[in-house]
Amino acid sequence: MSPTTVLDQVDIEGVDFAFQDDPDIHATLATLRARRDYAVVPFAGVRAVLLLTDELVSAAFKDEATFPAAAIYQMTTGPVLGKTLQCMEGQEHRVARGVATPPFRRKMVASQVEPLLEPLAHELIDRFSGDDSADLVAEFTTKYPVLVISRLLGLPVADEATVHRWAHDLFYFPLDPEAAMRASREFTEYVVPILQARRRDPGDDLISMLVTESAEGEFLDDEQILSFLRLLFPAGADTTMLALGNTLSALLTHPEQLALLRSDPDEWTQWAIWEGMRWEPPVGLLPRACPRAVAWRGISIPALTPMIFSINAAHRDPAVYERPDDFDITRRKTSMLSFGQGVHSCAGNWLAIAELTTALRVLLERLPDLALVQGSEDAAKVTSQVGVALRGPNALPVQWRRA
Ligand code: HEM
């Protein structure tokens, strides 16, 4: 008889955590968490262990030996993006991260990147502010983070529409793998000559830095640089797009919180961003894998078990947050789990925070009395995007008083 494992019994039926949107996902997660701090759930036709508390999710992120990021990313994003940071381990990961990520550190973001952000936010708002209503997802949130990345890389402004299309196709990889592979190929063909030119004649952009900097005496080769550049779109642009959409959705559906923010933007903007990411983290349910059989915190997990780190359940864990379901910008808490933890934690978190804070501030300044178009509450709700891991609103139909 084979030994018993955690997978012997499933805790919920009739929903697949890989594919199916659950409109009441927070209630489902709360019910499961009330029973036990983890659950066994259907996932892509098999069973997965879903971690539900702040303590377990945080511990699992930090335990790279038991749940190595590479085990999942080599299978999922590897074929499209190549061997990215997320597919690397140990020394190779340390060196690649050491070269690629210094520009995203807090001080560098403040001095080098922030000056880019405000003019870009204005540039996008200029395109629609002559009207008195718009869909902020179509007009702003989908565009701004892609343009930030594109300008950081120093790509020609004339190519931005094409770059935006590639970023879009890479994002929808699980729904249309062929388009994503094509986008990856086309982006690579486009960027290789730029990379070669910057090797010959470096400027002050991110690509020049990637070709000239080293860490622990090692430089990145072309393929390492290319995989990092490909990763920047799904990891850096789409996440930020969803985070901005989620915070705007939360504020627009909680007018009293929006009024508080407006009463003192200097005080409340950054807390609104952090609370938006706590309430609806863009990466809600992060898939991982457990390659080897292990007894982990009393859970007997067989080899090759899919794991799901539920950041969104951890963010509403009543052991950590009072009134966890309330969107309340006065909590003044930084929900760092939004960005993962441990060696593979987000390399761009300070960039993301700077982008989000600037965007929110400029949108509220430029669009006085910003509010949802009446009757649009359902359209503006946060929902699953491309499978259930990522969450954001499909649309944000808003109106404002024309100045
Ligand atoms: C609000 C926006 C963002 C969120 C919520 C977010 C979230 C995350 C999370 C949860 C991870 C860990 C994934 C894992 O452990 O499997 C991660 C990794 C990563 N993120 Fe972000 N991210 C955001 C913005 C950005 C930006 C703007 C960049 C641009 C530089 C970026 C670059 C990366 C990279 C390169 C990694 C991989 C790091 C590694 O494996 O060493 N992210 N992000």
Tab-separated table of C-alpha atoms and ligand atoms in Angstrom:
chain	number	residue	atom	x	y	z
A	1	MET	CA	0.000	0.000	0.000
A	2	SER	CA	1.387	3.414	-0.894
A	3	PRO	CA	1.877	5.876	1.990
A	4	THR	CA	-0.770	8.519	2.545
A	5	THR	CA	-0.030	12.016	1.264
A	6	VAL	CA	-1.733	15.361	1.371
A	7	LEU	CA	-3.152	14.754	-2.108
A	8	ASP	CA	-5.322	11.822	-1.052
A	9	GLN	CA	-8.276	14.087	-0.322
A	10	VAL	CA	-9.444	17.110	-2.220
A	11	ASP	CA	-10.986	20.027	-0.284
A	12	ILE	CA	-13.144	21.536	-3.012
A	13	GLU	CA	-14.732	20.189	-6.194
A	14	GLY	CA	-16.318	21.734	-9.263
A	15	VAL	CA	-13.715	24.448	-9.845
A	16	ASP	CA	-10.300	24.269	-11.506
A	17	PHE	CA	-7.772	26.689	-10.014
A	18	ALA	CA	-5.713	26.798	-13.207
A	19	PHE	CA	-8.394	27.857	-15.638
A	20	GLN	CA	-11.747	28.795	-14.158
A	21	ASP	CA	-12.621	32.225	-12.936
A	22	ASP	CA	-14.355	32.102	-9.585
A	23	PRO	CA	-16.320	35.347	-9.203
A	24	ASP	CA	-16.305	34.821	-5.422
A	25	ILE	CA	-12.645	33.882	-5.181
A	26	HIS	CA	-12.048	35.752	-1.897
A	27	ALA	CA	-15.023	34.061	-0.221
A	28	THR	CA	-13.870	30.662	-1.527
A	29	LEU	CA	-10.360	31.214	-0.194
A	30	ALA	CA	-11.689	32.432	3.183
A	31	THR	CA	-13.878	29.338	3.544
A	32	LEU	CA	-10.945	27.053	2.761
A	33	ARG	CA	-8.609	28.956	5.100
A	34	ALA	CA	-11.108	28.784	7.956
A	35	ARG	CA	-10.744	24.985	7.781
A	36	ARG	CA	-6.960	24.685	7.477
A	37	ASP	CA	-4.049	26.926	6.479
A	38	TYR	CA	-3.715	25.032	3.211
A	39	ALA	CA	-6.080	23.157	0.920
A	40	VAL	CA	-5.920	20.544	-1.809
A	41	VAL	CA	-7.639	21.817	-4.936
A	42	PRO	CA	-8.173	20.735	-8.567
A	43	PHE	CA	-5.549	22.319	-10.829
A	44	ALA	CA	-5.249	21.671	-14.562
A	45	GLY	CA	-6.837	18.237	-14.183
A	46	VAL	CA	-4.614	17.157	-11.263
A	47	ARG	CA	-4.419	18.148	-7.590
A	48	ALA	CA	-2.436	21.056	-6.167
A	49	VAL	CA	-1.582	22.225	-2.660
A	50	LEU	CA	-2.899	25.746	-2.153
A	51	LEU	CA	-1.171	27.728	0.628
A	52	LEU	CA	-3.559	30.175	2.276
A	53	THR	CA	-1.980	32.057	5.188
A	54	ASP	CA	0.520	34.881	5.375
A	55	GLU	CA	2.873	32.663	7.374
A	56	LEU	CA	2.826	29.697	4.966
A	57	VAL	CA	2.991	31.739	1.763
A	58	SER	CA	5.883	33.798	3.091
A	59	ALA	CA	7.767	30.685	4.304
A	60	ALA	CA	7.215	28.912	0.981
A	61	PHE	CA	8.530	31.859	-1.065
A	62	LYS	CA	11.685	31.893	1.041
A	63	ASP	CA	12.197	28.132	0.733
A	64	GLU	CA	13.840	27.979	-2.700
A	65	ALA	CA	15.324	24.534	-1.910
A	66	THR	CA	11.873	22.953	-1.548
A	67	PHE	CA	9.958	25.031	-4.116
A	68	PRO	CA	12.545	26.203	-6.674
A	69	ALA	CA	11.173	28.812	-9.064
A	70	ALA	CA	13.027	27.172	-11.974
A	71	ALA	CA	10.975	23.979	-11.673
A	72	ILE	CA	7.851	25.768	-12.865
A	73	TYR	CA	9.168	28.587	-15.042
A	74	GLN	CA	11.290	26.289	-17.215
A	75	MET	CA	8.051	24.570	-18.219
A	76	THR	CA	5.691	27.535	-18.421
A	77	THR	CA	7.522	30.623	-19.656
A	78	GLY	CA	10.807	28.979	-20.737
A	79	PRO	CA	9.665	28.058	-24.274
A	80	VAL	CA	8.523	31.642	-24.993
A	81	LEU	CA	10.829	33.891	-23.001
A	82	GLY	CA	13.959	31.719	-22.887
A	83	LYS	CA	16.069	31.064	-19.799
A	84	THR	CA	15.041	34.088	-17.734
A	85	LEU	CA	16.102	34.974	-14.178
A	86	GLN	CA	13.106	32.954	-13.027
A	87	CYS	CA	14.528	29.803	-14.659
A	88	MET	CA	17.984	30.245	-13.132
A	89	GLU	CA	19.397	28.959	-9.863
A	90	GLY	CA	22.385	29.530	-7.575
A	91	GLN	CA	25.472	31.305	-8.943
A	92	GLU	CA	24.015	31.834	-12.431
A	93	HIS	CA	20.957	33.546	-10.961
A	94	ARG	CA	23.029	35.629	-8.545
A	95	VAL	CA	25.297	36.945	-11.296
A	96	ALA	CA	22.492	37.636	-13.789
A	97	ARG	CA	20.450	39.407	-11.129
A	98	GLY	CA	23.531	41.275	-9.952
A	99	VAL	CA	24.077	42.712	-13.439
A	100	ALA	CA	20.500	43.246	-14.511
A	101	THR	CA	18.769	44.672	-11.500
A	102	PRO	CA	20.793	47.562	-9.975
A	103	PRO	CA	18.910	50.178	-12.073
A	104	PHE	CA	15.715	49.078	-10.333
A	105	ARG	CA	17.037	49.676	-6.818
A	106	ARG	CA	15.243	52.317	-4.811
A	107	LYS	CA	17.821	55.124	-5.079
A	108	MET	CA	18.448	54.563	-8.775
A	109	VAL	CA	14.719	54.611	-9.472
A	110	ALA	CA	14.380	57.910	-7.599
A	111	SER	CA	17.257	59.608	-9.410
A	112	GLN	CA	17.177	58.054	-12.912
A	113	VAL	CA	13.699	56.761	-13.593
A	114	GLU	CA	11.254	59.000	-11.768
A	115	PRO	CA	11.980	61.998	-14.027
A	116	LEU	CA	10.702	59.880	-16.955
A	117	LEU	CA	7.431	58.944	-15.354
A	118	GLU	CA	5.546	62.183	-14.875
A	119	PRO	CA	5.979	63.487	-18.461
A	120	LEU	CA	4.925	60.083	-19.763
A	121	ALA	CA	1.757	60.068	-17.637
A	122	HIS	CA	0.909	63.560	-18.935
A	123	GLU	CA	1.643	62.530	-22.509
A	124	LEU	CA	-0.897	59.699	-22.312
A	125	ILE	CA	-3.542	61.787	-20.548
A	126	ASP	CA	-3.130	64.565	-23.158
A	127	ARG	CA	-4.391	62.096	-25.751
A	128	PHE	CA	-7.870	61.815	-24.165
A	129	SER	CA	-8.302	64.630	-21.635
A	130	GLY	CA	-10.089	66.811	-24.217
A	131	ASP	CA	-13.106	64.498	-23.772
A	132	ASP	CA	-14.985	64.115	-20.513
A	133	SER	CA	-15.055	60.308	-20.323
A	134	ALA	CA	-12.794	57.368	-21.215
A	135	ASP	CA	-11.962	53.773	-20.430
A	136	LEU	CA	-8.829	54.092	-18.309
A	137	VAL	CA	-7.824	50.494	-19.051
A	138	ALA	CA	-7.792	51.047	-22.811
A	139	GLU	CA	-6.417	54.584	-22.677
A	140	PHE	CA	-3.988	54.461	-19.793
A	141	THR	CA	-3.268	51.359	-17.693
A	142	THR	CA	-2.430	49.074	-20.633
A	143	LYS	CA	-0.167	51.682	-22.236
A	144	TYR	CA	1.768	53.424	-19.466
A	145	PRO	CA	3.860	50.503	-18.036
A	146	VAL	CA	4.822	49.201	-21.512
A	147	LEU	CA	5.973	52.683	-22.487
A	148	VAL	CA	7.975	53.014	-19.265
A	149	ILE	CA	9.887	49.826	-20.111
A	150	SER	CA	10.278	50.805	-23.750
A	151	ARG	CA	11.716	54.219	-22.832
A	152	LEU	CA	13.997	52.758	-20.157
A	153	LEU	CA	15.406	50.463	-22.826
A	154	GLY	CA	15.894	53.456	-25.093
A	155	LEU	CA	13.807	51.962	-27.941
A	156	PRO	CA	12.781	54.407	-30.689
A	157	VAL	CA	9.491	56.141	-29.854
A	158	ALA	CA	8.279	55.454	-33.419
A	159	ASP	CA	8.358	51.685	-32.669
A	160	GLU	CA	6.256	51.880	-29.510
A	161	ALA	CA	3.012	50.646	-31.073
A	162	THR	CA	4.804	47.507	-32.308
A	163	VAL	CA	6.470	46.999	-28.930
A	164	HIS	CA	3.031	47.308	-27.336
A	165	ARG	CA	1.671	44.582	-29.632
A	166	TRP	CA	4.546	42.227	-28.743
A	167	ALA	CA	4.016	42.890	-25.024
A	168	HIS	CA	0.303	42.135	-25.444
A	169	ASP	CA	0.959	38.863	-27.299
A	170	LEU	CA	3.539	37.738	-24.717
A	171	PHE	CA	0.996	38.397	-21.947
A	172	TYR	CA	-1.656	36.236	-23.639
A	173	PHE	CA	0.772	33.329	-24.041
A	174	PRO	CA	-1.441	30.756	-22.248
A	175	LEU	CA	-4.395	31.629	-24.528
A	176	ASP	CA	-2.483	31.962	-27.791
A	177	PRO	CA	0.969	30.329	-27.593
A	178	GLU	CA	1.567	30.740	-31.334
A	179	ALA	CA	1.129	34.523	-31.249
A	180	ALA	CA	3.371	34.677	-28.180
A	181	MET	CA	6.116	32.646	-29.852
A	182	ARG	CA	5.883	34.897	-32.901
A	183	ALA	CA	6.083	38.019	-30.713
A	184	SER	CA	9.107	36.605	-28.912
A	185	ARG	CA	10.825	35.860	-32.245
A	186	GLU	CA	9.993	39.248	-33.758
A	187	PHE	CA	11.075	41.141	-30.652
A	188	THR	CA	14.370	39.233	-30.617
A	189	GLU	CA	15.057	39.972	-34.305
A	190	TYR	CA	14.225	43.626	-33.659
A	191	VAL	CA	16.341	44.067	-30.556
A	192	VAL	CA	19.512	42.111	-31.509
A	193	PRO	CA	20.859	44.855	-33.821
A	194	ILE	CA	20.058	47.454	-31.144
A	195	LEU	CA	21.987	45.395	-28.617
A	196	GLN	CA	24.972	45.144	-30.986
A	197	ALA	CA	24.899	48.878	-31.642
A	198	ARG	CA	24.854	49.636	-27.908
A	199	ARG	CA	27.837	47.319	-27.383
A	200	ARG	CA	29.758	49.441	-29.870
A	201	ASP	CA	28.471	52.769	-28.642
A	202	PRO	CA	26.823	52.606	-25.203
A	203	GLY	CA	24.431	55.341	-24.061
A	204	ASP	CA	22.714	55.843	-20.706
A	205	ASP	CA	19.803	53.457	-21.319
A	206	LEU	CA	19.121	50.061	-19.753
A	207	ILE	CA	20.330	47.995	-22.742
A	208	SER	CA	23.684	49.822	-22.712
A	209	MET	CA	24.002	49.089	-19.027
A	210	LEU	CA	23.223	45.395	-19.536
A	211	VAL	CA	25.974	45.054	-22.157
A	212	THR	CA	28.632	46.931	-20.190
A	213	GLU	CA	28.123	45.971	-16.509
A	214	SER	CA	29.403	42.869	-14.707
A	215	ALA	CA	28.820	41.136	-11.369
A	216	GLU	CA	31.304	38.881	-9.552
A	217	GLY	CA	33.620	39.463	-12.550
A	218	GLU	CA	31.130	38.011	-15.039
A	219	PHE	CA	29.295	39.712	-17.908
A	220	LEU	CA	25.963	38.590	-19.368
A	221	ASP	CA	26.018	36.926	-22.769
A	222	ASP	CA	23.561	37.965	-25.487
A	223	GLU	CA	21.029	35.238	-24.728
A	224	GLN	CA	20.973	36.138	-21.022
A	225	ILE	CA	20.349	39.765	-21.934
A	226	LEU	CA	17.671	38.864	-24.466
A	227	SER	CA	15.795	36.641	-22.031
A	228	PHE	CA	15.890	39.431	-19.439
A	229	LEU	CA	14.506	41.910	-21.964
A	230	ARG	CA	11.721	39.507	-22.977
A	231	LEU	CA	10.867	38.936	-19.303
A	232	LEU	CA	10.508	42.659	-18.647
A	233	PHE	CA	7.223	42.833	-20.547
A	234	PRO	CA	5.196	40.149	-18.748
A	235	ALA	CA	7.002	40.563	-15.399
A	236	GLY	CA	7.355	44.332	-15.400
A	237	ALA	CA	4.663	45.837	-17.582
A	238	ASP	CA	1.645	43.564	-17.259
A	239	THR	CA	1.875	43.263	-13.490
A	240	THR	CA	2.068	47.038	-13.115
A	241	MET	CA	-0.820	47.498	-15.532
A	242	LEU	CA	-2.984	45.189	-13.400
A	243	ALA	CA	-1.840	46.785	-10.128
A	244	LEU	CA	-2.802	50.231	-11.375
A	245	GLY	CA	-6.148	48.930	-12.629
A	246	ASN	CA	-6.842	47.216	-9.307
A	247	THR	CA	-6.065	50.289	-7.211
A	248	LEU	CA	-8.155	52.508	-9.488
A	249	SER	CA	-10.985	49.982	-9.407
A	250	ALA	CA	-10.827	49.873	-5.591
A	251	LEU	CA	-10.806	53.660	-5.265
A	252	LEU	CA	-13.555	54.247	-7.822
A	253	THR	CA	-15.825	51.684	-6.161
A	254	HIS	CA	-15.060	53.138	-2.693
A	255	PRO	CA	-15.770	56.869	-3.200
A	256	GLU	CA	-15.181	57.663	0.493
A	257	GLN	CA	-11.609	56.334	0.194
A	258	LEU	CA	-11.096	58.292	-3.008
A	259	ALA	CA	-12.321	61.435	-1.229
A	260	LEU	CA	-9.851	60.832	1.606
A	261	LEU	CA	-7.028	60.409	-0.895
A	262	ARG	CA	-8.042	63.617	-2.683
A	263	SER	CA	-8.108	65.508	0.625
A	264	ASP	CA	-4.337	65.044	1.018
A	265	PRO	CA	-2.626	63.297	-1.930
A	266	ASP	CA	0.869	63.757	-0.488
A	267	GLU	CA	-0.155	61.811	2.572
A	268	TRP	CA	-2.360	59.116	1.061
A	269	THR	CA	-1.226	58.281	-2.489
A	270	GLN	CA	1.411	55.719	-1.555
A	271	TRP	CA	-0.844	54.111	1.064
A	272	ALA	CA	-3.641	53.860	-1.490
A	273	ILE	CA	-1.225	52.013	-3.785
A	274	TRP	CA	-0.111	49.582	-1.083
A	275	GLU	CA	-3.664	48.956	0.079
A	276	GLY	CA	-4.797	48.434	-3.523
A	277	MET	CA	-2.125	45.775	-3.892
A	278	ARG	CA	-3.069	44.142	-0.610
A	279	TRP	CA	-6.780	44.093	-1.407
A	280	GLU	CA	-6.339	42.771	-4.943
A	281	PRO	CA	-2.730	41.751	-5.644
A	282	PRO	CA	-2.176	41.547	-9.428
A	283	VAL	CA	-0.421	38.207	-9.016
A	284	GLY	CA	-3.138	36.596	-6.906
A	285	LEU	CA	-2.438	32.881	-7.154
A	286	LEU	CA	1.147	32.100	-8.076
A	287	PRO	CA	1.812	28.581	-9.420
A	288	ARG	CA	4.966	26.778	-8.223
A	289	ALA	CA	6.011	23.144	-8.026
A	290	CYS	CA	7.483	20.814	-5.450
A	291	PRO	CA	9.892	18.636	-7.474
A	292	ARG	CA	10.921	16.239	-4.682
A	293	ALA	CA	8.819	14.399	-2.073
A	294	VAL	CA	9.002	16.278	1.208
A	295	ALA	CA	7.409	16.679	4.632
A	296	TRP	CA	7.034	20.437	4.816
A	297	ARG	CA	5.582	22.028	7.933
A	298	GLY	CA	3.748	18.801	8.670
A	299	ILE	CA	2.367	18.501	5.118
A	300	SER	CA	3.421	15.338	3.288
A	301	ILE	CA	3.878	16.524	-0.313
A	302	PRO	CA	4.650	13.951	-3.042
A	303	ALA	CA	7.270	14.643	-5.732
A	304	LEU	CA	6.095	16.811	-8.654
A	305	THR	CA	3.117	18.253	-6.804
A	306	PRO	CA	1.846	21.545	-8.222
A	307	MET	CA	1.734	24.227	-5.542
A	308	ILE	CA	-0.224	27.489	-5.518
A	309	PHE	CA	1.003	30.350	-3.350
A	310	SER	CA	-2.182	32.299	-2.697
A	311	ILE	CA	-0.924	35.832	-2.241
A	312	ASN	CA	-4.522	37.046	-2.297
A	313	ALA	CA	-5.523	34.725	0.572
A	314	ALA	CA	-2.406	35.708	2.569
A	315	HIS	CA	-3.333	39.360	2.065
A	316	ARG	CA	-6.715	38.787	3.682
A	317	ASP	CA	-5.427	36.591	6.475
A	318	PRO	CA	-7.343	37.647	9.618
A	319	ALA	CA	-4.298	36.721	11.734
A	320	VAL	CA	-2.479	39.666	10.115
A	321	TYR	CA	-5.142	42.125	8.943
A	322	GLU	CA	-8.143	43.414	10.850
A	323	ARG	CA	-11.320	43.592	8.763
A	324	PRO	CA	-9.353	41.973	5.926
A	325	ASP	CA	-12.087	42.359	3.303
A	326	ASP	CA	-12.323	46.147	3.743
A	327	PHE	CA	-10.415	48.365	1.343
A	328	ASP	CA	-8.986	50.904	3.784
A	329	ILE	CA	-6.102	53.166	2.809
A	330	THR	CA	-5.578	54.230	6.427
A	331	ARG	CA	-3.974	50.871	7.289
A	332	ARG	CA	-0.559	52.282	6.322
A	333	LYS	CA	0.817	48.786	5.671
A	334	THR	CA	3.229	47.755	2.948
A	335	SER	CA	2.020	44.453	1.541
A	336	MET	CA	5.400	43.191	0.361
A	337	LEU	CA	4.093	39.698	-0.411
A	338	SER	CA	2.639	41.217	-3.585
A	339	PHE	CA	6.196	41.106	-4.894
A	340	GLY	CA	7.072	37.604	-3.674
A	341	GLN	CA	9.930	37.001	-1.239
A	342	GLY	CA	13.289	35.271	-1.144
A	343	VAL	CA	15.896	35.076	-3.903
A	344	HIS	CA	13.379	35.359	-6.744
A	345	SER	CA	11.387	38.219	-5.258
A	346	CYS	CA	10.462	41.016	-7.612
A	347	ALA	CA	13.451	42.859	-9.026
A	348	GLY	CA	11.304	45.825	-10.031
A	349	ASN	CA	9.243	46.566	-6.922
A	350	TRP	CA	10.569	50.107	-6.414
A	351	LEU	CA	10.087	50.895	-10.058
A	352	ALA	CA	6.537	49.567	-9.812
A	353	ILE	CA	5.762	51.660	-6.730
A	354	ALA	CA	7.218	54.782	-8.372
A	355	GLU	CA	5.213	54.159	-11.561
A	356	LEU	CA	1.985	53.556	-9.671
A	357	THR	CA	2.355	56.526	-7.346
A	358	THR	CA	3.126	58.920	-10.185
A	359	ALA	CA	0.301	57.621	-12.363
A	360	LEU	CA	-2.303	57.853	-9.632
A	361	ARG	CA	-1.218	61.333	-8.583
A	362	VAL	CA	-1.183	62.701	-12.138
A	363	LEU	CA	-4.501	61.066	-13.095
A	364	LEU	CA	-6.254	62.645	-10.105
A	365	GLU	CA	-4.659	66.027	-10.777
A	366	ARG	CA	-5.541	66.046	-14.457
A	367	LEU	CA	-9.045	64.558	-14.282
A	368	PRO	CA	-10.984	66.559	-11.667
A	369	ASP	CA	-13.875	64.784	-9.890
A	370	LEU	CA	-12.851	61.481	-11.484
A	371	ALA	CA	-15.640	58.909	-10.975
A	372	LEU	CA	-17.018	55.768	-12.550
A	373	VAL	CA	-19.598	56.307	-15.264
A	374	GLN	CA	-22.929	55.534	-13.626
A	375	GLY	CA	-23.872	51.872	-13.887
A	376	SER	CA	-20.278	50.738	-14.585
A	377	GLU	CA	-19.566	49.176	-11.187
A	378	ASP	CA	-19.740	45.630	-12.564
A	379	ALA	CA	-17.583	46.415	-15.601
A	380	ALA	CA	-14.914	47.920	-13.325
A	381	LYS	CA	-14.674	44.892	-11.020
A	382	VAL	CA	-11.396	43.062	-10.667
A	383	THR	CA	-11.544	39.677	-12.341
A	384	SER	CA	-9.246	36.866	-13.524
A	385	GLN	CA	-6.968	37.606	-16.456
A	386	VAL	CA	-5.490	34.910	-18.712
A	387	GLY	CA	-6.166	31.981	-16.344
A	388	VAL	CA	-6.674	32.688	-12.670
A	389	ALA	CA	-3.168	33.623	-11.499
A	390	LEU	CA	-3.416	37.260	-12.536
A	391	ARG	CA	-6.213	39.641	-11.628
A	392	GLY	CA	-7.306	43.033	-12.868
A	393	PRO	CA	-10.298	44.939	-14.261
A	394	ASN	CA	-11.302	44.508	-17.927
A	395	ALA	CA	-12.451	48.121	-18.160
A	396	LEU	CA	-12.615	51.303	-16.084
A	397	PRO	CA	-15.261	53.537	-17.698
A	398	VAL	CA	-14.767	56.915	-16.009
A	399	GLN	CA	-15.909	60.497	-16.371
A	400	TRP	CA	-14.534	63.766	-15.020
A	401	ARG	CA	-15.247	67.477	-14.968
A	402	ARG	CA	-13.551	69.157	-17.880
A	403	ALA	CA	-11.292	71.847	-16.470
B	1	HEM	C1	2.991	45.968	-9.232
B	1	HEM	C2	3.824	45.474	-10.096
B	1	HEM	C3	4.563	44.180	-9.891
B	1	HEM	C4	4.191	43.057	-9.208
B	1	HEM	C5	2.912	42.817	-8.416
B	1	HEM	C6	5.256	42.093	-9.359
B	1	HEM	C7	5.263	40.831	-8.780
B	1	HEM	C8	6.307	39.944	-8.856
B	1	HEM	C9	6.345	38.674	-8.179
B	1	HEM	C10	5.245	38.114	-7.287
B	1	HEM	C11	7.529	38.093	-8.491
B	1	HEM	C12	8.032	36.748	-7.950
B	1	HEM	C13	7.620	35.622	-8.834
B	1	HEM	C14	8.006	34.284	-8.252
B	1	HEM	O1	8.592	34.194	-7.175
B	1	HEM	O2	7.687	33.297	-8.918
B	1	HEM	C15	8.239	38.986	-9.383
B	1	HEM	C16	9.472	38.727	-9.966
B	1	HEM	C17	10.090	39.575	-10.858
B	1	HEM	N1	9.696	40.841	-11.216
B	1	HEM	FE1	8.042	41.809	-10.581
B	1	HEM	N2	6.239	42.644	-10.141
B	1	HEM	C18	5.865	43.919	-10.479
B	1	HEM	C19	6.576	44.826	-11.231
B	1	HEM	C20	7.806	44.593	-11.797
B	1	HEM	C21	8.552	45.552	-12.583
B	1	HEM	C22	8.135	46.995	-12.865
B	1	HEM	C23	9.664	44.923	-13.025
B	1	HEM	C24	10.695	45.554	-13.910
B	1	HEM	C25	11.894	45.541	-13.710
B	1	HEM	C26	9.636	43.561	-12.486
B	1	HEM	C27	10.599	42.598	-12.704
B	1	HEM	C28	10.610	41.352	-12.101
B	1	HEM	C29	11.661	40.377	-12.337
B	1	HEM	C30	12.859	40.544	-13.260
B	1	HEM	C31	11.336	39.240	-11.557
B	1	HEM	C32	12.119	37.936	-11.482
B	1	HEM	C33	13.139	38.015	-10.379
B	1	HEM	C34	13.937	36.726	-10.204
B	1	HEM	O3	13.502	35.652	-10.575
B	1	HEM	O4	15.058	36.841	-9.657
B	1	HEM	N3	8.493	43.409	-11.754
B	1	HEM	N4	7.473	40.123	-9.580
